[in-house]
């Protein structure tokens, strides 16, 4: 167990010294107070993991100290020390929330066991509290309760229960790999989840990464190597940024999908694989197919179920949840108290356009925790570009067609559709996938309407 900060409260200096030596020998950090009032002052100024207090002291005694801590909402565990003749008082302390009591005189082993037990109990309670908080703030490893995220959770559940390949589309930083992992974990497939970023590996090495090689297949191939596809057999392989995969490898991947086997570089035979492929890209998918960055036949094999991950600007209701989640995460990693968010900071966060999405928000919250020396994150802890952000570019207003014009229903509907499409494109900075999400239609439908209405894109 890591070192904890323990506060000893006793009016006898000799007893405080004996307890201090014992607890320090256990590796803990020790503070001291001669009475309840001094102890309360210490706890209000610094975080304490455990209080070890005598019950009978002049001024504020142990019972009054315990009551004062609970009245202030401080759930720090308290162990009380009491003489044999005052067991009733110890019982009263337990009713007020003390976690244990020790009868004086005592052996130091008894104290050490009580302290270890109380700290272990506190760790379990904190873990349970965190798990309850996790359940209330999102689903699985996700953070967010917005309508957009609820729809995403439901789609993941539906896709996971099948063997179908899935294609995840979303801007950089939206959490596409998190979605892929969730699909695998909920699928019941017994094999590994194996991620590979097609954009991060040089083209000449990517084939070996995917399919493996045998010794001597090329210069530097000093031993056989199992590829990622083989590793992921009976599991899931996640091909991130698949639109960056060279065309010749796309052909080989298509063959794997068709034949259910792979061929290592330099090998004469094939190896059967049971693969589920989840792919992802941050590019406009339709455009990638039309430009040849993604083979059309491979696209149809991979895009059985399409999953659009909403950008942070499309789920602003989750920003406060995410910001506080990341504050807690990085404060705990740094061993600091979790700071709160100033209301002006939250306003800036919710007004920002978030080009880097959730990843950008986490980086900003980590930076704020590093810079913060107080109890609150203020504007001074945010990047300059976020504090002095220009006003959001407003989309063209959508209004109904003039009632005095044509009463032809088809013309009226087409005019309104055209205006809505232009508004969605403006609001999403001409990102077709995001615009389609705003409109509640598929990207393919959007492209069709753009062509039909001759909307410049």
Short mmCIF file of C-alpha atoms in Angstrom, two decimals:
data_model
loop_
_atom_site.label_atom_id
_atom_site.label_comp_id
_atom_site.label_asym_id
_atom_site.label_seq_id
_atom_site.Cartn_x
_atom_site.Cartn_y
_atom_site.Cartn_z
CA UNK A 1 0.00 0.00 0.00
CA UNK A 2 1.35 3.45 -0.89
CA UNK A 3 2.09 6.03 1.81
CA UNK A 4 -0.99 7.69 3.29
CA UNK A 5 -1.34 10.89 5.30
CA UNK A 6 -2.51 10.07 8.84
CA UNK A 7 -3.49 12.59 11.49
CA UNK A 8 -2.93 11.67 15.16
CA UNK A 9 -5.09 13.56 17.67
CA UNK A 10 -4.19 13.15 21.35
CA UNK A 11 -3.53 15.60 24.18
CA UNK A 12 -0.63 13.46 25.45
CA UNK A 13 2.58 14.33 23.63
CA UNK A 14 4.19 11.01 24.61
CA UNK A 15 1.34 8.99 23.07
CA UNK A 16 1.49 11.08 19.87
CA UNK A 17 5.21 10.37 19.63
CA UNK A 18 4.79 6.59 20.08
CA UNK A 19 2.06 6.45 17.44
CA UNK A 20 4.05 8.69 15.07
CA UNK A 21 7.10 6.40 15.18
CA UNK A 22 5.00 3.30 14.57
CA UNK A 23 3.03 4.79 11.65
CA UNK A 24 6.14 6.27 10.03
CA UNK A 25 7.76 2.83 10.27
CA UNK A 26 4.78 1.57 8.24
CA UNK A 27 5.71 4.13 5.56
CA UNK A 28 2.97 6.69 6.22
CA UNK A 29 3.13 10.49 6.47
CA UNK A 30 2.09 11.68 9.94
CA UNK A 31 0.60 14.95 11.20
CA UNK A 32 -0.24 15.71 14.85
CA UNK A 33 -2.80 17.72 16.80
CA UNK A 34 -3.26 18.10 20.57
CA UNK A 35 -7.04 18.51 20.46
CA UNK A 36 -10.08 18.35 18.19
CA UNK A 37 -10.06 22.03 17.23
CA UNK A 38 -6.44 21.88 16.02
CA UNK A 39 -7.20 18.65 14.17
CA UNK A 40 -10.20 20.19 12.42
CA UNK A 41 -8.05 23.12 11.30
CA UNK A 42 -5.49 20.73 9.78
CA UNK A 43 -8.11 18.65 7.93
CA UNK A 44 -9.68 21.80 6.48
CA UNK A 45 -6.31 22.89 5.04
CA UNK A 46 -4.92 19.63 3.64
CA UNK A 47 -6.17 16.24 2.50
CA UNK A 48 -5.93 13.52 5.15
CA UNK A 49 -6.45 9.79 4.50
CA UNK A 50 -7.11 8.70 8.09
CA UNK A 51 -7.68 10.26 11.53
CA UNK A 52 -6.59 8.40 14.67
CA UNK A 53 -8.08 10.24 17.66
CA UNK A 54 -8.40 9.85 21.40
CA UNK A 55 -11.96 10.23 22.67
CA UNK A 56 -11.28 12.16 25.88
CA UNK A 57 -9.42 15.44 25.40
CA UNK A 58 -9.84 18.92 26.84
CA UNK A 59 -11.77 21.36 24.65
CA UNK A 60 -13.13 19.61 21.53
CA UNK A 61 -13.02 15.90 22.29
CA UNK A 62 -13.01 12.97 19.84
CA UNK A 63 -16.82 12.73 19.61
CA UNK A 64 -17.14 16.45 18.85
CA UNK A 65 -14.34 16.21 16.27
CA UNK A 66 -16.04 13.28 14.52
CA UNK A 67 -19.38 15.09 14.49
CA UNK A 68 -17.76 18.25 13.10
CA UNK A 69 -16.06 16.30 10.29
CA UNK A 70 -19.34 14.68 9.24
CA UNK A 71 -21.26 17.98 9.43
CA UNK A 72 -18.74 19.45 6.97
CA UNK A 73 -19.27 16.53 4.58
CA UNK A 74 -15.75 15.14 5.15
CA UNK A 75 -15.83 11.34 4.82
CA UNK A 76 -12.25 10.76 6.02
CA UNK A 77 -12.16 7.48 8.02
CA UNK A 78 -11.74 7.90 11.79
CA UNK A 79 -10.40 5.38 14.33
CA UNK A 80 -11.10 6.25 17.95
CA UNK A 81 -8.97 5.30 20.95
CA UNK A 82 -10.74 4.85 24.28
CA UNK A 83 -10.10 3.53 27.78
CA UNK A 84 -11.72 0.26 28.86
CA UNK A 85 -14.24 2.00 31.07
CA UNK A 86 -15.72 4.15 28.28
CA UNK A 87 -16.78 1.50 25.72
CA UNK A 88 -20.24 3.13 25.53
CA UNK A 89 -18.61 6.29 24.17
CA UNK A 90 -16.79 4.25 21.52
CA UNK A 91 -20.11 2.74 20.44
CA UNK A 92 -21.52 6.27 20.15
CA UNK A 93 -18.54 7.18 17.96
CA UNK A 94 -19.24 4.18 15.71
CA UNK A 95 -22.81 5.35 15.29
CA UNK A 96 -21.47 8.73 14.16
CA UNK A 97 -19.39 7.03 11.49
CA UNK A 98 -16.09 5.97 13.08
CA UNK A 99 -14.69 2.95 11.23
CA UNK A 100 -13.07 1.24 14.24
CA UNK A 101 -12.10 1.69 17.88
CA UNK A 102 -9.08 0.64 19.93
CA UNK A 103 -9.17 0.05 23.69
CA UNK A 104 -6.33 1.57 25.72
CA UNK A 105 -3.83 0.39 26.77
CA UNK A 106 -3.03 -1.38 23.51
CA UNK A 107 -0.23 -3.17 21.70
CA UNK A 108 1.17 -1.32 18.66
CA UNK A 109 0.36 -4.36 16.50
CA UNK A 110 -3.32 -3.72 17.27
CA UNK A 111 -3.00 -0.13 16.04
CA UNK A 112 -1.13 -1.18 12.90
CA UNK A 113 -3.80 -3.79 12.06
CA UNK A 114 -6.62 -1.29 12.61
CA UNK A 115 -4.90 1.33 10.42
CA UNK A 116 -4.24 -1.18 7.61
CA UNK A 117 -7.84 -2.41 7.77
CA UNK A 118 -9.29 1.11 7.72
CA UNK A 119 -7.15 2.22 4.75
CA UNK A 120 -8.05 -0.93 2.80
CA UNK A 121 -11.74 -0.32 3.49
CA UNK A 122 -11.38 3.28 2.32
CA UNK A 123 -9.76 2.13 -0.95
CA UNK A 124 -12.67 -0.25 -1.64
CA UNK A 125 -15.23 2.47 -0.86
CA UNK A 126 -13.49 4.91 -3.19
CA UNK A 127 -13.38 2.32 -5.96
CA UNK A 128 -17.09 1.53 -5.52
CA UNK A 129 -17.91 5.24 -5.53
CA UNK A 130 -15.88 5.72 -8.70
CA UNK A 131 -17.64 2.78 -10.39
CA UNK A 132 -21.05 4.22 -9.47
CA UNK A 133 -19.95 7.56 -10.90
CA UNK A 134 -18.74 5.84 -14.08
CA UNK A 135 -22.15 4.20 -14.55
CA UNK A 136 -23.94 7.55 -14.17
CA UNK A 137 -21.71 9.46 -16.56
CA UNK A 138 -21.77 7.26 -19.65
CA UNK A 139 -21.42 3.65 -20.81
CA UNK A 140 -18.43 1.37 -20.47
CA UNK A 141 -15.26 3.32 -21.16
CA UNK A 142 -17.22 6.17 -22.76
CA UNK A 143 -18.09 9.47 -21.10
CA UNK A 144 -21.31 11.14 -22.22
CA UNK A 145 -25.05 10.97 -21.79
CA UNK A 146 -26.12 13.13 -24.75
CA UNK A 147 -28.66 11.88 -27.30
CA UNK A 148 -25.86 11.49 -29.86
CA UNK A 149 -23.86 9.24 -27.51
CA UNK A 150 -26.88 7.20 -26.45
CA UNK A 151 -27.51 6.46 -30.14
CA UNK A 152 -23.86 5.46 -30.53
CA UNK A 153 -24.00 3.10 -27.53
CA UNK A 154 -27.09 1.38 -28.91
CA UNK A 155 -25.53 0.95 -32.36
CA UNK A 156 -22.37 -0.55 -30.82
CA UNK A 157 -24.50 -3.06 -28.89
CA UNK A 158 -26.37 -4.04 -32.05
CA UNK A 159 -23.23 -4.39 -34.18
CA UNK A 160 -21.26 -6.28 -31.51
CA UNK A 161 -23.77 -9.12 -31.38
CA UNK A 162 -23.15 -9.95 -35.07
CA UNK A 163 -20.14 -11.12 -37.10
CA UNK A 164 -20.49 -8.23 -39.55
CA UNK A 165 -17.58 -5.96 -40.42
CA UNK A 166 -18.01 -2.34 -39.36
CA UNK A 167 -16.69 0.96 -40.65
CA UNK A 168 -16.17 3.78 -38.15
CA UNK A 169 -16.19 7.31 -39.50
CA UNK A 170 -15.34 10.38 -37.44
CA UNK A 171 -13.02 13.35 -37.15
CA UNK A 172 -9.60 13.08 -35.51
CA UNK A 173 -9.83 12.80 -31.74
CA UNK A 174 -13.43 11.56 -31.54
CA UNK A 175 -12.50 8.15 -30.12
CA UNK A 176 -12.78 5.78 -33.08
CA UNK A 177 -10.46 3.19 -31.51
CA UNK A 178 -12.53 3.34 -28.32
CA UNK A 179 -15.59 2.44 -30.40
CA UNK A 180 -13.72 -0.43 -32.07
CA UNK A 181 -12.59 -1.81 -28.69
CA UNK A 182 -16.15 -1.57 -27.36
CA UNK A 183 -17.44 -3.58 -30.34
CA UNK A 184 -14.83 -6.28 -29.73
CA UNK A 185 -15.36 -6.45 -25.95
CA UNK A 186 -19.13 -6.73 -26.35
CA UNK A 187 -18.88 -9.27 -29.18
CA UNK A 188 -17.94 -12.35 -27.18
CA UNK A 189 -15.15 -13.18 -29.64
CA UNK A 190 -12.42 -15.01 -27.75
CA UNK A 191 -9.39 -13.78 -29.70
CA UNK A 192 -7.34 -10.62 -29.34
CA UNK A 193 -8.25 -7.05 -30.24
CA UNK A 194 -5.37 -5.99 -32.51
CA UNK A 195 -5.17 -2.35 -33.61
CA UNK A 196 -2.98 -1.17 -36.48
CA UNK A 197 -2.66 2.37 -37.80
CA UNK A 198 -2.18 2.15 -41.55
CA UNK A 199 -0.96 5.77 -41.74
CA UNK A 200 1.73 5.32 -39.07
CA UNK A 201 3.61 2.45 -40.75
CA UNK A 202 5.72 2.93 -43.89
CA UNK A 203 4.11 1.36 -46.95
CA UNK A 204 7.04 -1.03 -47.49
CA UNK A 205 6.63 -2.44 -43.94
CA UNK A 206 2.85 -2.50 -43.75
CA UNK A 207 2.45 -5.78 -45.66
CA UNK A 208 4.73 -7.59 -43.22
CA UNK A 209 2.87 -6.01 -40.27
CA UNK A 210 -0.45 -7.22 -41.63
CA UNK A 211 0.40 -10.66 -42.98
CA UNK A 212 3.74 -11.56 -41.38
CA UNK A 213 6.78 -13.05 -43.11
CA UNK A 214 9.07 -16.07 -43.07
CA UNK A 215 12.80 -16.03 -42.43
CA UNK A 216 14.72 -14.77 -45.46
CA UNK A 217 11.68 -13.20 -47.15
CA UNK A 218 13.63 -9.93 -47.44
CA UNK A 219 16.79 -8.33 -46.15
CA UNK A 220 16.55 -8.16 -42.37
CA UNK A 221 13.98 -10.95 -42.06
CA UNK A 222 16.13 -13.03 -39.69
CA UNK A 223 13.23 -15.03 -38.23
CA UNK A 224 9.59 -15.90 -38.94
CA UNK A 225 7.11 -13.29 -37.85
CA UNK A 226 3.37 -13.62 -37.25
CA UNK A 227 1.33 -10.77 -38.78
CA UNK A 228 -1.45 -8.77 -37.15
CA UNK A 229 -4.19 -10.56 -39.13
CA UNK A 230 -3.01 -13.91 -37.83
CA UNK A 231 -2.76 -12.57 -34.27
CA UNK A 232 -6.34 -11.31 -34.49
CA UNK A 233 -7.79 -14.64 -35.66
CA UNK A 234 -10.98 -15.42 -33.64
CA UNK A 235 -10.76 -11.82 -32.44
CA UNK A 236 -10.97 -8.38 -34.05
CA UNK A 237 -8.46 -6.43 -36.12
CA UNK A 238 -8.89 -2.66 -36.15
CA UNK A 239 -7.55 -1.00 -39.29
CA UNK A 240 -7.32 2.69 -38.44
CA UNK A 241 -6.87 5.19 -41.29
CA UNK A 242 -7.46 2.41 -43.83
CA UNK A 243 -7.75 4.97 -46.63
CA UNK A 244 -3.94 5.38 -46.28
CA UNK A 245 -3.32 1.70 -47.11
CA UNK A 246 -1.54 1.25 -50.49
CA UNK A 247 -3.72 -0.08 -53.31
CA UNK A 248 -1.76 -3.32 -53.70
CA UNK A 249 -2.34 -4.18 -50.04
CA UNK A 250 -6.03 -3.38 -50.37
CA UNK A 251 -6.20 -6.08 -53.05
CA UNK A 252 -4.55 -8.60 -50.70
CA UNK A 253 -6.86 -7.63 -47.84
CA UNK A 254 -9.84 -8.16 -50.13
CA UNK A 255 -8.51 -11.67 -50.88
CA UNK A 256 -8.28 -12.36 -47.14
CA UNK A 257 -11.95 -11.39 -46.77
CA UNK A 258 -12.97 -13.56 -49.71
CA UNK A 259 -10.91 -16.67 -48.93
CA UNK A 260 -10.53 -16.53 -45.14
CA UNK A 261 -6.78 -17.09 -45.15
CA UNK A 262 -3.54 -15.11 -45.28
CA UNK A 263 -0.18 -15.73 -46.90
CA UNK A 264 2.97 -14.64 -45.10
CA UNK A 265 5.60 -12.86 -47.15
CA UNK A 266 7.97 -15.44 -48.64
CA UNK A 267 5.78 -18.40 -47.68
CA UNK A 268 4.48 -21.04 -50.08
CA UNK A 269 1.30 -21.91 -48.20
CA UNK A 270 -1.59 -20.09 -46.59
CA UNK A 271 -2.83 -19.83 -43.01
CA UNK A 272 -6.59 -19.88 -42.29
CA UNK A 273 -7.87 -16.97 -40.18
CA UNK A 274 -11.21 -16.15 -38.58
CA UNK A 275 -11.25 -12.36 -38.76
CA UNK A 276 -13.66 -9.63 -37.90
CA UNK A 277 -12.46 -6.37 -39.41
CA UNK A 278 -13.36 -2.98 -37.98
CA UNK A 279 -12.04 -0.13 -40.11
CA UNK A 280 -11.88 3.61 -39.54
CA UNK A 281 -11.08 6.85 -41.29
CA UNK A 282 -11.30 10.56 -40.60
CA UNK A 283 -11.66 11.29 -44.32
CA UNK A 284 -14.87 11.86 -46.24
CA UNK A 285 -15.62 8.22 -47.06
CA UNK A 286 -17.51 8.77 -50.30
CA UNK A 287 -14.80 11.07 -51.54
CA UNK A 288 -12.12 8.52 -50.61
CA UNK A 289 -13.88 5.89 -52.73
CA UNK A 290 -14.41 8.24 -55.67
CA UNK A 291 -10.77 9.40 -55.60
CA UNK A 292 -9.47 5.82 -55.49
CA UNK A 293 -7.94 6.10 -52.01
CA UNK A 294 -10.20 3.21 -51.01
CA UNK A 295 -11.08 0.46 -53.49
CA UNK A 296 -14.80 0.34 -54.13
CA UNK A 297 -15.01 -3.46 -53.88
CA UNK A 298 -13.10 -3.43 -50.56
CA UNK A 299 -15.30 -0.59 -49.31
CA UNK A 300 -18.45 -2.67 -49.85
CA UNK A 301 -16.92 -5.63 -47.97
CA UNK A 302 -15.83 -3.50 -45.02
CA UNK A 303 -18.75 -1.09 -44.83
CA UNK A 304 -21.42 -3.60 -43.81
CA UNK A 305 -22.39 -1.41 -40.86
CA UNK A 306 -21.31 2.20 -40.78
CA UNK A 307 -20.82 3.92 -37.41
CA UNK A 308 -20.55 7.72 -37.34
CA UNK A 309 -18.83 9.01 -34.20
CA UNK A 310 -20.11 12.48 -33.28
CA UNK A 311 -17.63 15.31 -32.94
CA UNK A 312 -17.49 17.19 -29.65
CA UNK A 313 -19.25 20.18 -31.21
CA UNK A 314 -22.22 17.89 -31.89
CA UNK A 315 -22.47 16.79 -28.24
CA UNK A 316 -21.88 19.99 -26.29
CA UNK A 317 -24.02 18.71 -23.43
CA UNK A 318 -21.23 16.24 -22.61
CA UNK A 319 -18.44 18.85 -22.38
CA UNK A 320 -18.84 19.51 -18.64
CA UNK A 321 -18.91 15.75 -17.90
CA UNK A 322 -15.81 15.13 -20.01
CA UNK A 323 -13.90 18.11 -18.61
CA UNK A 324 -14.50 17.04 -15.01
CA UNK A 325 -13.66 13.43 -15.88
CA UNK A 326 -10.29 14.47 -17.33
CA UNK A 327 -9.61 16.84 -14.41
CA UNK A 328 -10.14 13.96 -11.99
CA UNK A 329 -8.06 11.56 -14.06
CA UNK A 330 -5.00 13.82 -14.36
CA UNK A 331 -5.23 15.23 -10.82
CA UNK A 332 -5.17 11.69 -9.41
CA UNK A 333 -2.25 10.77 -11.68
CA UNK A 334 -0.32 13.77 -10.30
CA UNK A 335 -1.36 13.04 -6.71
CA UNK A 336 -3.25 16.32 -6.35
CA UNK A 337 -6.68 17.27 -5.07
CA UNK A 338 -9.23 17.43 -7.89
CA UNK A 339 -9.83 21.11 -8.80
CA UNK A 340 -13.21 22.53 -9.75
CA UNK A 341 -14.08 24.41 -12.95
CA UNK A 342 -14.74 28.14 -12.83
CA UNK A 343 -18.08 28.99 -14.48
CA UNK A 344 -16.34 31.27 -17.01
CA UNK A 345 -14.06 28.38 -18.00
CA UNK A 346 -17.05 26.14 -18.62
CA UNK A 347 -18.66 28.83 -20.78
CA UNK A 348 -15.49 29.04 -22.91
CA UNK A 349 -15.30 25.27 -23.23
CA UNK A 350 -18.92 24.95 -24.32
CA UNK A 351 -18.57 27.79 -26.86
CA UNK A 352 -15.37 26.46 -28.46
CA UNK A 353 -15.56 24.63 -31.82
CA UNK A 354 -13.17 21.78 -30.79
CA UNK A 355 -11.36 20.96 -34.04
CA UNK A 356 -9.38 18.32 -32.09
CA UNK A 357 -12.49 16.93 -30.41
CA UNK A 358 -12.27 14.90 -27.16
CA UNK A 359 -8.51 14.42 -27.47
CA UNK A 360 -8.02 18.19 -27.57
CA UNK A 361 -10.25 18.65 -24.52
CA UNK A 362 -8.25 16.09 -22.55
CA UNK A 363 -4.97 17.79 -23.45
CA UNK A 364 -6.35 21.17 -22.31
CA UNK A 365 -7.60 19.71 -19.02
CA UNK A 366 -4.26 18.00 -18.38
CA UNK A 367 -2.48 21.30 -19.03
CA UNK A 368 -4.85 23.08 -16.64
CA UNK A 369 -4.17 20.56 -13.85
CA UNK A 370 -0.40 20.94 -14.34
CA UNK A 371 -0.59 24.75 -14.17
CA UNK A 372 -3.19 25.02 -11.39
CA UNK A 373 -1.85 25.60 -7.88
CA UNK A 374 -5.19 26.34 -6.23
CA UNK A 375 -8.55 24.63 -5.93
CA UNK A 376 -10.13 26.01 -9.11
CA UNK A 377 -9.35 26.01 -12.83
CA UNK A 378 -9.63 29.58 -14.12
CA UNK A 379 -9.23 31.24 -17.52
CA UNK A 380 -5.55 31.78 -16.68
CA UNK A 381 -5.01 28.02 -16.98
CA UNK A 382 -6.47 27.77 -20.51
CA UNK A 383 -4.55 28.23 -23.79
CA UNK A 384 -4.61 31.77 -25.19
CA UNK A 385 -6.44 30.73 -28.36
CA UNK A 386 -9.30 29.30 -26.32
CA UNK A 387 -9.62 32.31 -23.98
CA UNK A 388 -9.57 34.79 -26.88
CA UNK A 389 -11.49 32.66 -29.35
CA UNK A 390 -13.31 34.55 -32.13
CA UNK A 391 -17.09 34.37 -32.15
CA UNK A 392 -18.43 31.18 -33.77
CA UNK A 393 -19.14 31.44 -37.47
CA UNK A 394 -22.87 31.41 -37.66
CA UNK A 395 -24.64 29.29 -40.21
CA UNK A 396 -27.11 30.88 -42.62
CA UNK A 397 -30.50 31.07 -40.93
CA UNK A 398 -33.11 28.56 -42.07
CA UNK A 399 -36.51 30.07 -42.73
CA UNK A 400 -39.61 28.74 -44.35
CA UNK A 401 -40.25 29.47 -47.99
CA UNK A 402 -42.22 32.65 -48.62
CA UNK A 403 -45.89 31.78 -48.19
CA UNK A 404 -46.82 34.21 -50.97
CA UNK A 405 -44.80 32.27 -53.50
CA UNK A 406 -45.65 29.07 -55.28
CA UNK A 407 -48.01 26.69 -53.47
CA UNK A 408 -46.58 23.70 -55.31
CA UNK A 409 -45.76 21.26 -52.48
CA UNK A 410 -42.86 19.56 -54.28
CA UNK A 411 -41.19 22.90 -55.03
CA UNK A 412 -41.67 24.11 -51.47
CA UNK A 413 -40.17 20.90 -49.99
CA UNK A 414 -37.21 20.97 -52.37
CA UNK A 415 -36.49 24.61 -51.53
CA UNK A 416 -36.58 23.90 -47.80
CA UNK A 417 -34.40 20.79 -48.18
CA UNK A 418 -31.86 22.81 -50.13
CA UNK A 419 -31.73 25.49 -47.42
CA UNK A 420 -31.37 22.92 -44.66
CA UNK A 421 -28.52 21.20 -46.52
CA UNK A 422 -26.68 24.49 -47.02
CA UNK A 423 -27.15 25.33 -43.34
CA UNK A 424 -25.82 21.95 -42.23
CA UNK A 425 -22.79 22.25 -44.53
CA UNK A 426 -22.01 25.70 -43.17
CA UNK A 427 -22.39 24.56 -39.57
CA UNK A 428 -20.12 21.55 -40.13
CA UNK A 429 -17.44 23.48 -42.07
CA UNK A 430 -18.40 21.56 -45.26
CA UNK A 431 -17.73 18.16 -43.65
CA UNK A 432 -20.19 15.88 -45.44
CA UNK A 433 -20.28 13.19 -42.75
CA UNK A 434 -20.95 15.73 -40.01
CA UNK A 435 -23.56 17.52 -42.14
CA UNK A 436 -25.34 14.22 -42.79
CA UNK A 437 -25.44 13.56 -39.04
CA UNK A 438 -26.96 16.98 -38.40
CA UNK A 439 -29.61 16.31 -41.04
CA UNK A 440 -30.33 12.82 -39.77
CA UNK A 441 -29.63 11.18 -43.14
CA UNK A 442 -26.90 8.94 -44.53
CA UNK A 443 -23.87 10.47 -46.23
CA UNK A 444 -24.83 8.68 -49.44
CA UNK A 445 -28.28 10.34 -49.34
CA UNK A 446 -26.62 13.71 -48.78
CA UNK A 447 -24.36 13.25 -51.82
CA UNK A 448 -27.38 12.31 -53.89
CA UNK A 449 -29.25 15.45 -52.81
CA UNK A 450 -26.21 17.65 -53.41
CA UNK A 451 -26.12 16.37 -56.99
CA UNK A 452 -29.89 16.64 -57.40
CA UNK A 453 -30.11 20.22 -56.13
CA UNK A 454 -26.76 21.20 -57.72
CA UNK A 455 -25.45 22.49 -54.39
CA UNK A 456 -21.81 23.48 -54.62
CA UNK A 457 -19.72 21.40 -52.20
#
